[in-house]
């Protein structure tokens, strides 16, 4: 049991706690009552506010709707006014633009094009909305007039600013082919930047709005004329320069880089002039440079004027390529893309046709010359044909996209030149074989025949044109003619496709054929000489000339491609003719040979018969020596080395025989007048032989 005292304490604690709880409960009740009162007040306020809002809404909504309607009406009015202004503006376009259209676009192209845009819109408006309006006719008239003015301005700009490219600039352009930096500097400016801008703007407008392509015809006609005149001007420049200074450059205009010529020399097209110089040299001198008494006549037609014509044509071909490339670059900025190739094709026709016609004229001249047996004319074709073939890749690139007839012009000319060249080569070989034996045309001194010198000089030109000559021969399938086996590795399906090795063999066989024909003809011609010794000298001189010429010009290497023993064969022929010549002295030396000479003892008196025999031997020797020296002194051996060799060999033979004969009989009393028979000392005989083959002696 809980003690009474403790129970009393706990009761008091419980009573105190209960009292506190009652106080808290009383506070909560008071708070709830206040909260209820506040809630009631708030609900009353909100109800009042809602009522007021409803009243306000009922008042504002009608006003808002009325304002919105007013704004819509205002916008409609403004749009109507704007449309009216726009429509009215079309009626003013004619009057606003007529003055500018009438005065033309010169000097104010952008403003003019702006007016044309306004007129075009007015035309479209009236066509769509009021096709019967008189204003439509008026703006149509202005539009057509404006278009004509733009076309006229296009023509005027192209005419006034398209200038012929000077020969100096063209030569600089061609001369800079191997110098990339110079090439970049030499880009041609056909039109200034401002003019080009105007031309481009007009062309684009005419295509897009003018629906007109006539300006393209105007463009190609003007530019075609300038291109043609530029090339003709270059040719005329060569002609004038050749007749004056011989230098194909005009004086440069001071302080203008684009008109300042480069200092590079003009490349020569081939070896025409070298042929001339060689012909002149050999016609006047022998191989040793001394007078050889020859009656050689140079190949006709090889002069400076022809050289100029060839140079001019070759440079004109190069100029056409460069100028055509430049024209195409200009054209791509002005002419619409789908019309560029056709317009370019038309633009280059006159200049290209002129070049092709001139090339065909060259071929025609060569053909006529071949008919006259002037085979030197083929030398004109060689450098030109080589240049055309070298330039063909650039030609093909420039002519991409042009008509097939345009692309085929250069290949056609090349084929024509190859055919003509091959014909000339073949006819030349046949003519060498069949050249008639004209006695009056034979050299009296037995020196080199005109046919030999001309044939060799003609062949020497082939060294610088081996590929070209090979193409000529291959174009006519001359491999069958020369029985050259065709290696599949050397040829393709094309008859003219071959490698350099095959070309060499083909050309080597041709040269050997010419040399063989020449040798046969020389043998035939030598029969004109009644004296076998002169015949031998003639053949010796010609064979020696051929061999030395082959060696000096390196033709011998080309011959050796198919004839390994050619050099040895010529040396054998030369030696054979020397031996034949030496036999002419047998009738002299036989008088002093020991055969049938009397044998005598010293101190024993000779019999009359023996004395007479010795006298006859001396007289026969003297007469034979004098006769041979007189005749052979007029003969010629131009080659110093060969002349000295033959003289020395003959001196050795005669001196030995005569010396022995003289030593044996000089002291023998076979006559009372020894000076009558012993006319020459050994040294005098040697001196007489030394003067052989020397017309100046």
XYZ file of C-alpha atoms in Angstrom:
697
model
C 0.000 0.000 0.000
C 0.967 3.500 -0.837
C 1.748 5.547 2.189
C -0.857 8.273 2.849
C 1.628 11.009 2.558
C 2.817 9.952 -0.900
C -0.749 9.523 -2.128
C -1.574 13.037 -1.054
C 1.325 14.397 -3.029
C 0.370 12.587 -6.179
C -3.265 13.794 -5.891
C -2.116 17.348 -5.703
C 0.047 16.878 -8.823
C -2.840 15.392 -10.726
C -5.150 18.191 -9.701
C -2.594 20.779 -10.811
C -2.163 19.077 -14.179
C -5.930 18.863 -14.663
C -6.255 22.523 -13.950
C -3.644 23.343 -16.604
C -5.421 21.183 -19.166
C -8.697 22.929 -18.522
C -7.061 26.285 -19.053
C -5.613 25.095 -22.380
C -8.967 23.774 -23.490
C -10.593 27.071 -22.663
C -7.968 28.915 -24.808
C -8.591 26.623 -27.753
C -12.288 27.202 -27.605
C -11.785 30.929 -27.614
C -9.461 30.662 -30.627
C -11.954 28.551 -32.611
C -14.642 31.066 -32.010
C -12.416 33.893 -33.296
C -11.424 31.850 -36.348
C -15.021 31.153 -37.223
C -15.747 34.799 -36.998
C -12.864 35.722 -39.284
C -13.913 33.083 -41.820
C -17.368 34.487 -41.941
C -15.992 37.968 -42.509
C -13.697 36.758 -45.397
C -16.511 34.904 -47.115
C -18.574 38.024 -46.957
C -15.771 40.118 -48.558
C -15.176 37.595 -51.355
C -18.844 37.403 -52.137
C -18.947 41.171 -52.435
C -15.834 41.221 -54.732
C -17.295 38.563 -57.011
C -20.419 40.548 -57.399
C -18.475 43.633 -58.357
C -16.347 41.747 -60.920
C -19.439 40.435 -62.631
C -20.785 43.916 -62.883
C -17.450 45.196 -64.347
C -17.296 42.412 -66.922
C -20.768 43.098 -68.100
C -19.708 46.700 -68.670
C -16.247 46.152 -70.405
C -16.897 43.304 -72.903
C -19.181 45.309 -75.219
C -16.614 48.150 -75.284
C -13.782 45.707 -76.195
C -15.736 44.189 -79.031
C -16.563 47.581 -80.417
C -12.850 48.641 -80.258
C -11.727 45.464 -82.042
C -14.159 46.093 -84.862
C -12.863 49.618 -85.219
C -9.238 48.412 -85.448
C -10.134 45.874 -88.163
C -11.877 48.560 -90.122
C -8.824 50.774 -89.839
C -6.459 48.006 -91.090
C -8.734 47.322 -94.033
C -8.699 50.970 -94.944
C -4.889 51.104 -94.769
C -4.506 47.992 -96.922
C -6.923 49.359 -99.441
C -5.022 52.608 -99.615
C -1.713 50.715 -100.014
C -3.141 48.602 -102.829
C -4.486 51.688 -104.490
C -1.054 53.330 -104.226
C 0.602 50.162 -105.677
C -1.853 50.008 -108.559
C -1.582 53.715 -109.205
C 2.252 53.389 -109.236
C 2.022 51.071 -112.284
C 0.237 53.841 -114.131
C 3.149 56.168 -113.329
C 5.932 53.708 -114.295
C 5.948 54.775 -117.930
C 6.227 58.460 -117.192
C 8.778 57.908 -114.392
C 11.129 55.741 -116.470
C 10.633 56.997 -120.003
C 13.425 59.580 -119.833
C 15.998 57.138 -118.461
C 15.020 54.463 -120.987
C 15.255 56.947 -123.813
C 18.714 58.156 -122.740
C 20.091 54.622 -122.495
C 22.143 52.671 -119.931
C 25.562 54.117 -120.683
C 27.198 55.233 -117.447
C 24.276 54.215 -115.185
C 23.638 50.560 -115.790
C 22.352 49.693 -112.307
C 19.821 52.543 -112.368
C 18.766 51.508 -115.859
C 18.271 47.893 -114.836
C 16.215 49.103 -111.854
C 13.910 50.966 -114.244
C 13.646 47.898 -116.443
C 12.614 45.869 -113.394
C 9.810 48.377 -112.676
C 8.649 48.282 -116.285
C 8.646 44.505 -116.301
C 6.475 44.372 -113.174
C 4.070 46.895 -114.714
C 3.813 44.741 -117.857
C 3.048 41.679 -115.742
C 0.414 43.593 -113.722
C -1.465 44.934 -116.717
C -1.294 41.571 -118.504
C -2.844 39.868 -115.468
C -5.345 42.514 -114.408
C -6.092 44.841 -117.288
C -4.898 43.419 -120.619
C -6.958 45.920 -122.570
C -5.401 48.916 -120.862
C -3.547 51.376 -123.117
C -0.928 51.528 -120.392
C 0.013 47.930 -121.189
C 1.071 48.869 -124.709
C 3.026 51.812 -123.413
C 5.043 49.848 -120.863
C 5.517 47.032 -123.381
C 6.971 49.535 -125.823
C 9.305 50.893 -123.136
C 10.361 47.367 -122.190
C 11.222 46.446 -125.773
C 13.022 49.725 -126.262
C 14.957 49.199 -123.051
C 15.880 45.677 -124.090
C 17.133 46.947 -127.442
C 19.175 49.591 -125.650
C 20.730 46.939 -123.423
C 21.553 44.828 -126.472
C 23.048 47.883 -128.120
C 25.031 48.684 -124.972
C 26.319 45.110 -124.869
C 27.465 45.382 -128.472
C 28.976 48.807 -127.834
C 30.903 47.678 -124.754
C 32.238 44.590 -126.531
C 33.161 46.576 -129.645
C 34.816 49.481 -127.861
C 36.751 47.477 -125.320
C 37.643 44.338 -127.311
C 41.138 45.050 -128.550
C 43.463 43.038 -130.756
C 46.159 41.375 -128.638
C 49.508 42.818 -129.663
C 52.163 40.496 -131.125
C 54.484 41.462 -128.263
C 52.041 40.177 -125.654
C 51.344 37.022 -127.651
C 55.060 36.263 -127.948
C 55.473 36.883 -124.221
C 52.568 34.548 -123.557
C 54.080 31.831 -125.748
C 57.581 32.457 -124.421
C 56.388 31.992 -120.841
C 55.241 28.416 -121.424
C 58.212 26.981 -119.532
C 58.181 29.610 -116.800
C 55.248 29.108 -114.448
C 55.808 32.384 -112.634
C 55.981 34.296 -115.902
C 52.931 32.422 -117.106
C 50.931 33.586 -114.105
C 51.984 37.174 -114.735
C 51.020 36.935 -118.387
C 47.281 36.277 -117.932
C 45.564 38.379 -120.583
C 43.009 40.966 -119.544
C 40.670 41.301 -122.504
C 38.188 43.572 -120.652
C 38.700 45.814 -117.637
C 37.028 44.781 -114.394
C 34.336 47.482 -114.604
C 33.505 46.736 -118.246
C 33.425 43.008 -117.560
C 31.040 43.608 -114.663
C 28.660 45.591 -116.882
C 28.827 43.016 -119.684
C 28.060 40.194 -117.264
C 25.117 42.099 -115.725
C 23.629 42.822 -119.163
C 24.091 39.253 -120.393
C 22.444 37.791 -117.309
C 19.515 40.205 -117.592
C 19.035 39.413 -121.276
C 19.007 35.695 -120.546
C 16.747 35.868 -117.475
C 14.332 38.640 -118.410
C 14.963 39.567 -122.026
C 14.462 36.021 -123.307
C 17.074 36.887 -125.948
C 20.059 34.916 -127.223
C 21.027 37.273 -130.032
C 23.659 38.877 -127.822
C 25.551 35.568 -127.857
C 25.888 35.869 -131.634
C 27.091 39.438 -131.186
C 29.591 38.246 -128.599
C 31.138 35.471 -130.676
C 31.239 37.628 -133.828
C 33.150 40.422 -132.075
C 35.480 38.147 -130.152
C 36.006 35.925 -133.203
C 37.095 38.921 -135.215
C 39.550 40.007 -132.498
C 40.989 36.497 -132.201
C 41.457 36.197 -135.950
C 42.978 39.672 -136.211
C 45.343 38.970 -133.290
C 46.739 35.870 -135.004
C 46.997 37.606 -138.374
C 48.731 40.517 -136.641
C 51.309 38.130 -135.210
C 51.983 36.722 -138.664
C 52.329 40.205 -140.137
C 54.645 41.105 -137.267
C 56.937 38.233 -138.241
C 56.897 39.362 -141.844
C 57.823 42.963 -140.980
C 60.425 41.967 -138.392
C 62.035 39.532 -140.794
C 62.299 42.152 -143.500
C 63.824 44.690 -141.118
C 65.829 43.361 -138.203
C 65.118 39.680 -138.386
C 63.998 39.730 -134.728
C 60.353 38.781 -134.151
C 59.718 41.317 -131.397
C 58.490 44.866 -131.625
C 60.006 47.609 -129.464
C 58.443 47.500 -126.020
C 56.203 50.323 -124.849
C 58.018 52.011 -121.924
C 56.760 51.545 -118.366
C 54.115 48.989 -119.261
C 54.845 45.506 -118.004
C 52.156 43.896 -120.098
C 53.708 45.347 -123.262
C 57.294 44.581 -122.332
C 58.602 41.558 -124.198
C 60.542 38.898 -122.391
C 64.135 38.530 -123.478
C 63.817 34.864 -124.327
C 64.809 34.096 -127.902
C 62.181 32.756 -130.206
C 62.502 29.002 -130.544
C 63.429 27.900 -134.039
C 61.084 25.294 -135.443
C 63.633 22.967 -136.944
C 66.804 22.743 -138.964
C 65.819 24.445 -142.196
C 68.395 27.199 -141.807
C 71.025 24.666 -140.774
C 70.337 22.819 -143.997
C 70.825 26.035 -145.935
C 74.136 26.766 -144.273
C 75.396 23.243 -144.795
C 74.358 23.311 -148.421
C 76.169 26.574 -148.992
C 79.215 25.312 -147.132
C 79.463 22.055 -149.043
C 78.679 23.675 -152.358
C 81.695 25.972 -151.941
C 84.101 23.856 -149.926
C 85.111 20.328 -149.327
C 84.930 18.485 -146.040
C 88.197 20.059 -144.989
C 86.954 23.589 -145.625
C 89.190 24.186 -148.652
C 88.044 24.876 -152.135
C 87.064 21.614 -153.702
C 86.146 22.586 -157.243
C 82.653 21.182 -156.833
C 79.672 22.179 -158.918
C 77.116 21.407 -156.201
C 73.839 23.287 -156.347
C 71.954 23.899 -153.066
C 68.454 22.565 -152.631
C 66.152 25.220 -154.011
C 63.635 27.180 -151.981
C 65.369 27.180 -148.588
C 65.666 30.889 -147.843
C 65.073 33.277 -144.975
C 61.589 34.134 -146.208
C 60.555 30.500 -146.025
C 62.135 30.236 -142.590
C 60.059 33.227 -141.514
C 56.878 31.693 -142.903
C 57.482 28.459 -141.013
C 58.320 30.312 -137.798
C 55.272 32.507 -138.204
C 52.933 29.571 -138.778
C 54.285 27.602 -135.820
C 53.973 30.614 -133.533
C 50.473 31.293 -134.841
C 49.472 27.739 -133.915
C 50.792 28.226 -130.374
C 49.164 31.640 -130.231
C 45.808 30.166 -131.233
C 45.944 27.675 -128.364
C 46.842 30.305 -125.771
C 44.379 32.897 -127.050
C 41.589 30.320 -127.365
C 42.180 29.254 -123.761
C 41.973 32.875 -122.691
C 38.821 33.422 -124.764
C 37.131 30.455 -123.128
C 37.930 31.775 -119.655
C 36.366 35.111 -120.599
C 33.376 33.435 -122.212
C 32.490 31.370 -119.114
C 31.855 34.590 -117.166
C 29.584 36.110 -119.798
C 27.741 33.328 -121.633
C 25.275 30.964 -119.834
C 26.768 27.563 -119.112
C 24.536 25.553 -121.456
C 25.468 27.871 -124.366
C 29.217 28.131 -123.685
C 30.498 25.253 -125.834
C 28.395 26.170 -128.852
C 29.332 29.853 -128.635
C 33.019 28.981 -128.190
C 32.815 26.654 -131.194
C 31.493 29.503 -133.324
C 33.990 31.981 -131.870
C 37.123 30.054 -132.850
C 35.990 28.943 -136.313
C 37.451 31.795 -138.375
C 40.866 31.688 -136.705
C 40.971 27.885 -136.727
C 39.873 27.691 -140.359
C 42.551 30.219 -141.259
C 45.243 28.115 -139.602
C 43.986 24.916 -141.184
C 43.736 26.543 -144.613
C 47.279 27.867 -144.330
C 48.438 24.415 -143.273
C 46.695 22.847 -146.256
C 48.319 25.454 -148.493
C 51.693 24.372 -147.139
C 50.757 20.767 -147.903
C 49.604 21.786 -151.387
C 52.873 23.619 -152.075
C 54.801 20.575 -150.863
C 52.793 18.288 -153.139
C 53.435 20.481 -156.159
C 57.121 20.640 -155.309
C 57.258 16.855 -155.017
C 55.747 16.584 -158.495
C 58.611 18.802 -159.700
C 61.022 16.476 -157.824
C 61.893 19.278 -155.397
C 61.942 17.027 -152.351
C 63.410 19.734 -150.170
C 59.842 20.992 -149.803
C 59.218 18.227 -147.274
C 61.567 20.112 -144.932
C 58.794 22.674 -144.625
C 56.400 20.022 -143.420
C 58.717 18.456 -140.825
C 58.945 21.270 -138.223
C 55.299 22.210 -138.677
C 54.084 18.640 -138.344
C 56.244 18.065 -135.284
C 54.863 21.204 -133.651
C 51.269 20.303 -134.500
C 51.683 16.874 -132.918
C 53.339 18.368 -129.830
C 50.542 20.925 -129.535
C 47.718 18.440 -130.203
C 47.072 17.579 -126.496
C 46.537 21.274 -125.744
C 44.401 21.582 -128.877
C 42.233 18.671 -127.776
C 41.824 20.150 -124.315
C 40.849 23.549 -125.692
C 38.356 22.024 -128.150
C 36.575 19.839 -125.581
C 32.841 20.071 -126.073
C 33.033 21.558 -129.565
C 31.498 19.907 -132.599
C 33.125 16.787 -134.018
C 33.896 18.647 -137.245
C 35.876 21.209 -135.241
C 37.782 18.583 -133.267
C 38.709 16.687 -136.434
C 40.308 19.628 -138.252
C 43.735 19.349 -136.636
C 43.932 15.521 -136.890
C 42.903 15.873 -140.531
C 45.724 18.340 -141.203
C 48.220 16.125 -139.369
C 47.140 13.127 -141.446
C 47.425 15.164 -144.640
C 50.943 16.294 -143.719
C 52.000 12.773 -142.759
C 50.673 11.390 -146.026
C 52.394 14.092 -148.054
C 55.620 13.685 -146.094
C 55.585 9.921 -146.562
C 54.970 10.402 -150.287
C 57.908 12.822 -150.464
C 60.195 10.438 -148.611
C 59.313 7.516 -150.840
C 59.535 9.522 -154.045
C 62.850 10.951 -152.890
C 64.251 7.447 -152.383
C 63.025 6.392 -155.831
C 64.382 9.543 -157.443
C 67.805 8.935 -155.907
C 67.794 5.540 -157.560
C 66.489 6.735 -160.918
C 68.247 10.089 -161.261
C 69.401 10.141 -164.923
C 73.058 9.986 -165.871
C 73.614 13.378 -167.459
C 77.141 13.696 -168.742
C 77.090 17.480 -168.679
C 76.075 17.377 -165.013
C 79.011 15.229 -163.937
C 81.860 17.002 -162.076
C 84.858 17.244 -164.381
C 87.269 16.960 -161.480
C 85.670 13.802 -160.070
C 84.570 15.462 -156.856
C 81.332 14.891 -154.912
C 78.253 14.798 -157.099
C 75.370 17.185 -156.475
C 73.046 14.222 -155.985
C 75.228 12.884 -153.177
C 75.446 16.144 -151.255
C 71.749 16.860 -151.606
C 70.806 13.329 -150.593
C 73.017 13.379 -147.502
C 71.908 16.847 -146.453
C 68.309 15.805 -146.894
C 68.846 12.764 -144.698
C 70.638 14.825 -142.061
C 67.431 16.726 -141.441
C 65.812 13.508 -140.313
C 68.017 13.462 -137.217
C 66.090 16.343 -135.684
C 62.747 14.921 -136.786
C 63.130 11.226 -136.101
C 59.732 10.784 -134.432
C 58.049 12.895 -137.091
C 59.668 11.037 -139.967
C 58.911 7.742 -138.266
C 55.253 8.727 -137.986
C 55.208 9.640 -141.671
C 56.605 6.275 -142.652
C 54.426 4.348 -140.206
C 51.305 6.166 -141.411
C 51.738 4.493 -144.775
C 52.499 1.101 -143.226
C 55.971 1.256 -144.723
C 57.055 -1.577 -142.469
C 55.695 -3.921 -145.141
C 57.594 -2.045 -147.826
C 60.872 -2.472 -145.974
C 60.068 -5.970 -144.720
C 60.413 -4.868 -141.117
C 58.913 -7.454 -138.734
C 56.340 -5.852 -136.488
C 56.731 -6.741 -132.832
C 53.353 -6.838 -131.018
C 55.015 -4.978 -128.163
C 55.932 -2.163 -130.529
C 52.583 -1.618 -132.213
C 48.954 -1.389 -131.210
C 45.729 -1.726 -133.157
C 46.411 1.656 -134.732
C 48.687 1.620 -137.776
C 50.402 4.782 -136.582
C 50.886 3.742 -132.980
C 54.478 2.754 -132.351
C 57.212 3.281 -129.838
C 60.459 5.140 -130.352
C 62.455 1.950 -130.934
C 60.206 0.877 -133.781
C 60.349 4.394 -135.201
C 64.145 4.261 -135.167
C 64.256 0.952 -136.974
C 61.761 2.124 -139.558
C 63.700 5.328 -140.187
C 67.025 3.473 -140.194
C 65.734 1.098 -142.861
C 64.539 4.038 -144.950
C 67.921 5.788 -144.704
C 69.700 2.581 -145.651
C 67.389 2.267 -148.638
C 68.255 5.807 -149.769
C 71.977 5.166 -149.300
C 71.704 1.914 -151.223
C 69.888 3.647 -154.069
C 72.483 6.406 -154.016
C 75.329 3.924 -154.238
C 73.737 2.154 -157.201
C 73.203 5.471 -158.966
C 76.764 6.595 -158.316
C 78.093 3.372 -159.803
C 75.964 3.989 -162.860
C 77.039 7.626 -163.152
C 80.729 6.735 -162.776
C 80.560 4.888 -166.098
C 80.349 8.295 -167.796
C 84.096 8.689 -167.102
C 86.235 6.967 -169.701
C 89.305 7.054 -167.475
C 89.075 4.266 -164.859
C 91.272 6.299 -162.506
C 88.931 9.301 -162.626
C 86.014 6.914 -162.140
C 87.727 5.589 -159.020
C 88.441 9.114 -157.735
C 84.790 10.036 -158.292
C 83.505 7.007 -156.395
C 86.143 7.487 -153.695
C 85.138 11.118 -153.159
C 81.446 10.287 -152.986
C 81.886 7.281 -150.699
C 84.203 9.252 -148.461
C 81.803 12.186 -148.420
C 78.936 9.892 -147.458
C 80.925 8.212 -144.674
C 82.293 11.461 -143.218
C 78.865 13.074 -143.393
C 77.271 10.104 -141.658
C 79.883 10.250 -138.913
C 79.774 14.019 -138.429
C 76.000 14.194 -138.259
C 75.667 10.993 -136.196
C 73.547 9.538 -138.952
C 75.875 6.567 -138.709
C 74.275 5.611 -135.363
C 70.842 5.639 -136.932
C 72.069 3.593 -139.883
C 73.687 1.108 -137.501
C 70.290 0.310 -135.963
C 69.584 -1.980 -138.921
C 72.975 -2.108 -140.712
C 75.721 -2.885 -138.200
C 78.463 -3.152 -140.833
C 77.630 -0.002 -142.813
C 80.696 1.929 -141.638
C 83.068 -0.964 -142.371
C 81.459 -1.471 -145.755
C 82.034 2.149 -146.772
C 85.650 2.008 -145.633
C 86.166 -1.099 -147.753
C 84.607 0.627 -150.778
C 86.863 3.647 -150.239
C 89.975 1.474 -149.999
C 88.924 -0.472 -153.071
C 88.666 2.730 -155.114
C 92.086 3.875 -153.876
C 93.580 0.638 -155.103
C 91.809 1.030 -158.445
C 93.246 4.545 -158.749
C 96.740 3.366 -157.905
C 96.615 0.931 -160.808
C 96.593 3.966 -163.117
C 100.282 4.468 -162.209
C 101.286 1.022 -163.341
C 101.849 2.307 -166.885
C 104.420 4.677 -165.376
C 106.095 2.391 -162.909
C 106.238 -0.549 -165.315
C 108.900 1.349 -167.335
C 111.220 1.421 -164.365
C 110.537 -2.000 -162.937
C 113.384 -4.529 -163.018
C 111.459 -6.819 -165.330
C 113.205 -7.257 -168.708
C 115.940 -4.749 -167.823
C 119.412 -5.597 -169.210
C 121.921 -7.056 -166.817
C 125.389 -5.635 -167.237
C 128.740 -5.849 -165.538
C 130.564 -2.741 -164.341
C 133.115 -1.541 -166.888
C 131.567 -3.591 -169.673
C 130.450 -1.587 -172.687
C 126.713 -1.725 -173.358
C 125.431 -2.909 -176.624
C 123.286 -0.620 -178.795
C 120.201 -2.671 -178.065
C 120.723 -2.319 -174.324
C 121.334 1.413 -174.547
C 118.167 1.831 -176.597
C 116.152 -0.133 -174.073
C 117.353 2.078 -171.219
C 116.552 5.202 -173.226
C 113.038 3.924 -173.905
C 112.515 3.180 -170.224
C 113.555 6.686 -169.185
C 111.481 8.281 -171.936
C 108.415 6.157 -171.143
C 108.663 7.011 -167.473
C 109.125 10.717 -168.127
C 106.270 10.928 -170.615
C 103.931 8.858 -168.429
C 104.766 10.888 -165.334
C 104.204 14.192 -167.096
C 100.959 13.036 -168.668
C 99.502 11.657 -165.430
C 100.510 14.703 -163.403
C 99.041 17.033 -165.994
C 95.731 15.146 -166.055
C 95.421 14.321 -162.371
C 96.397 17.780 -161.201
C 92.958 18.906 -162.420
C 91.200 16.227 -160.404
C 89.965 16.975 -156.893
C 89.991 15.177 -153.570
C 88.425 17.693 -151.147
C 89.184 15.686 -148.021
C 92.662 16.737 -146.843
C 93.266 13.526 -144.958
C 92.377 11.320 -147.903
C 94.244 13.542 -150.354
C 97.440 13.366 -148.298
C 97.031 9.642 -147.783
C 96.694 8.925 -151.506
C 99.565 11.266 -152.420
C 101.834 9.767 -149.787
C 101.080 6.198 -150.839
C 101.756 7.035 -154.488
C 104.931 8.944 -153.667
C 106.225 6.003 -151.691
C 105.634 3.558 -154.536
C 107.028 5.788 -157.295
C 109.979 7.072 -155.270
C 111.076 3.585 -154.351
C 110.884 2.321 -157.925
C 112.325 5.433 -159.545
C 115.025 5.790 -156.907
C 116.170 2.236 -157.481
C 116.018 2.665 -161.255
C 117.907 5.949 -161.144
C 120.508 4.563 -158.786
C 121.097 1.675 -161.151
C 121.307 3.538 -164.476
C 122.249 7.140 -163.695
C 125.953 6.349 -163.861
C 125.639 3.979 -166.813
C 126.914 5.494 -170.111
C 123.803 4.699 -172.134
C 123.728 8.102 -173.876
C 125.871 11.084 -174.736
C 123.038 13.432 -173.542
C 122.011 12.080 -170.126
C 120.051 15.283 -169.283
C 117.708 14.439 -172.131
C 116.616 11.250 -170.404
C 117.381 11.805 -166.745
C 115.027 14.821 -166.484
C 113.910 14.473 -162.856
C 115.512 13.803 -159.565
C 113.643 11.656 -157.028
C 112.695 14.751 -155.023
C 111.313 16.402 -158.128
C 109.129 13.389 -158.849
C 107.855 13.472 -155.275
C 107.090 17.181 -155.612
C 105.153 16.595 -158.823
C 103.040 13.926 -157.136
C 102.525 16.265 -154.182
C 100.854 18.727 -156.533
C 98.245 16.193 -157.679
C 94.569 17.025 -156.991
C 95.408 20.693 -156.549
C 93.955 22.959 -159.226
C 95.686 25.975 -157.685
C 99.142 24.420 -158.105
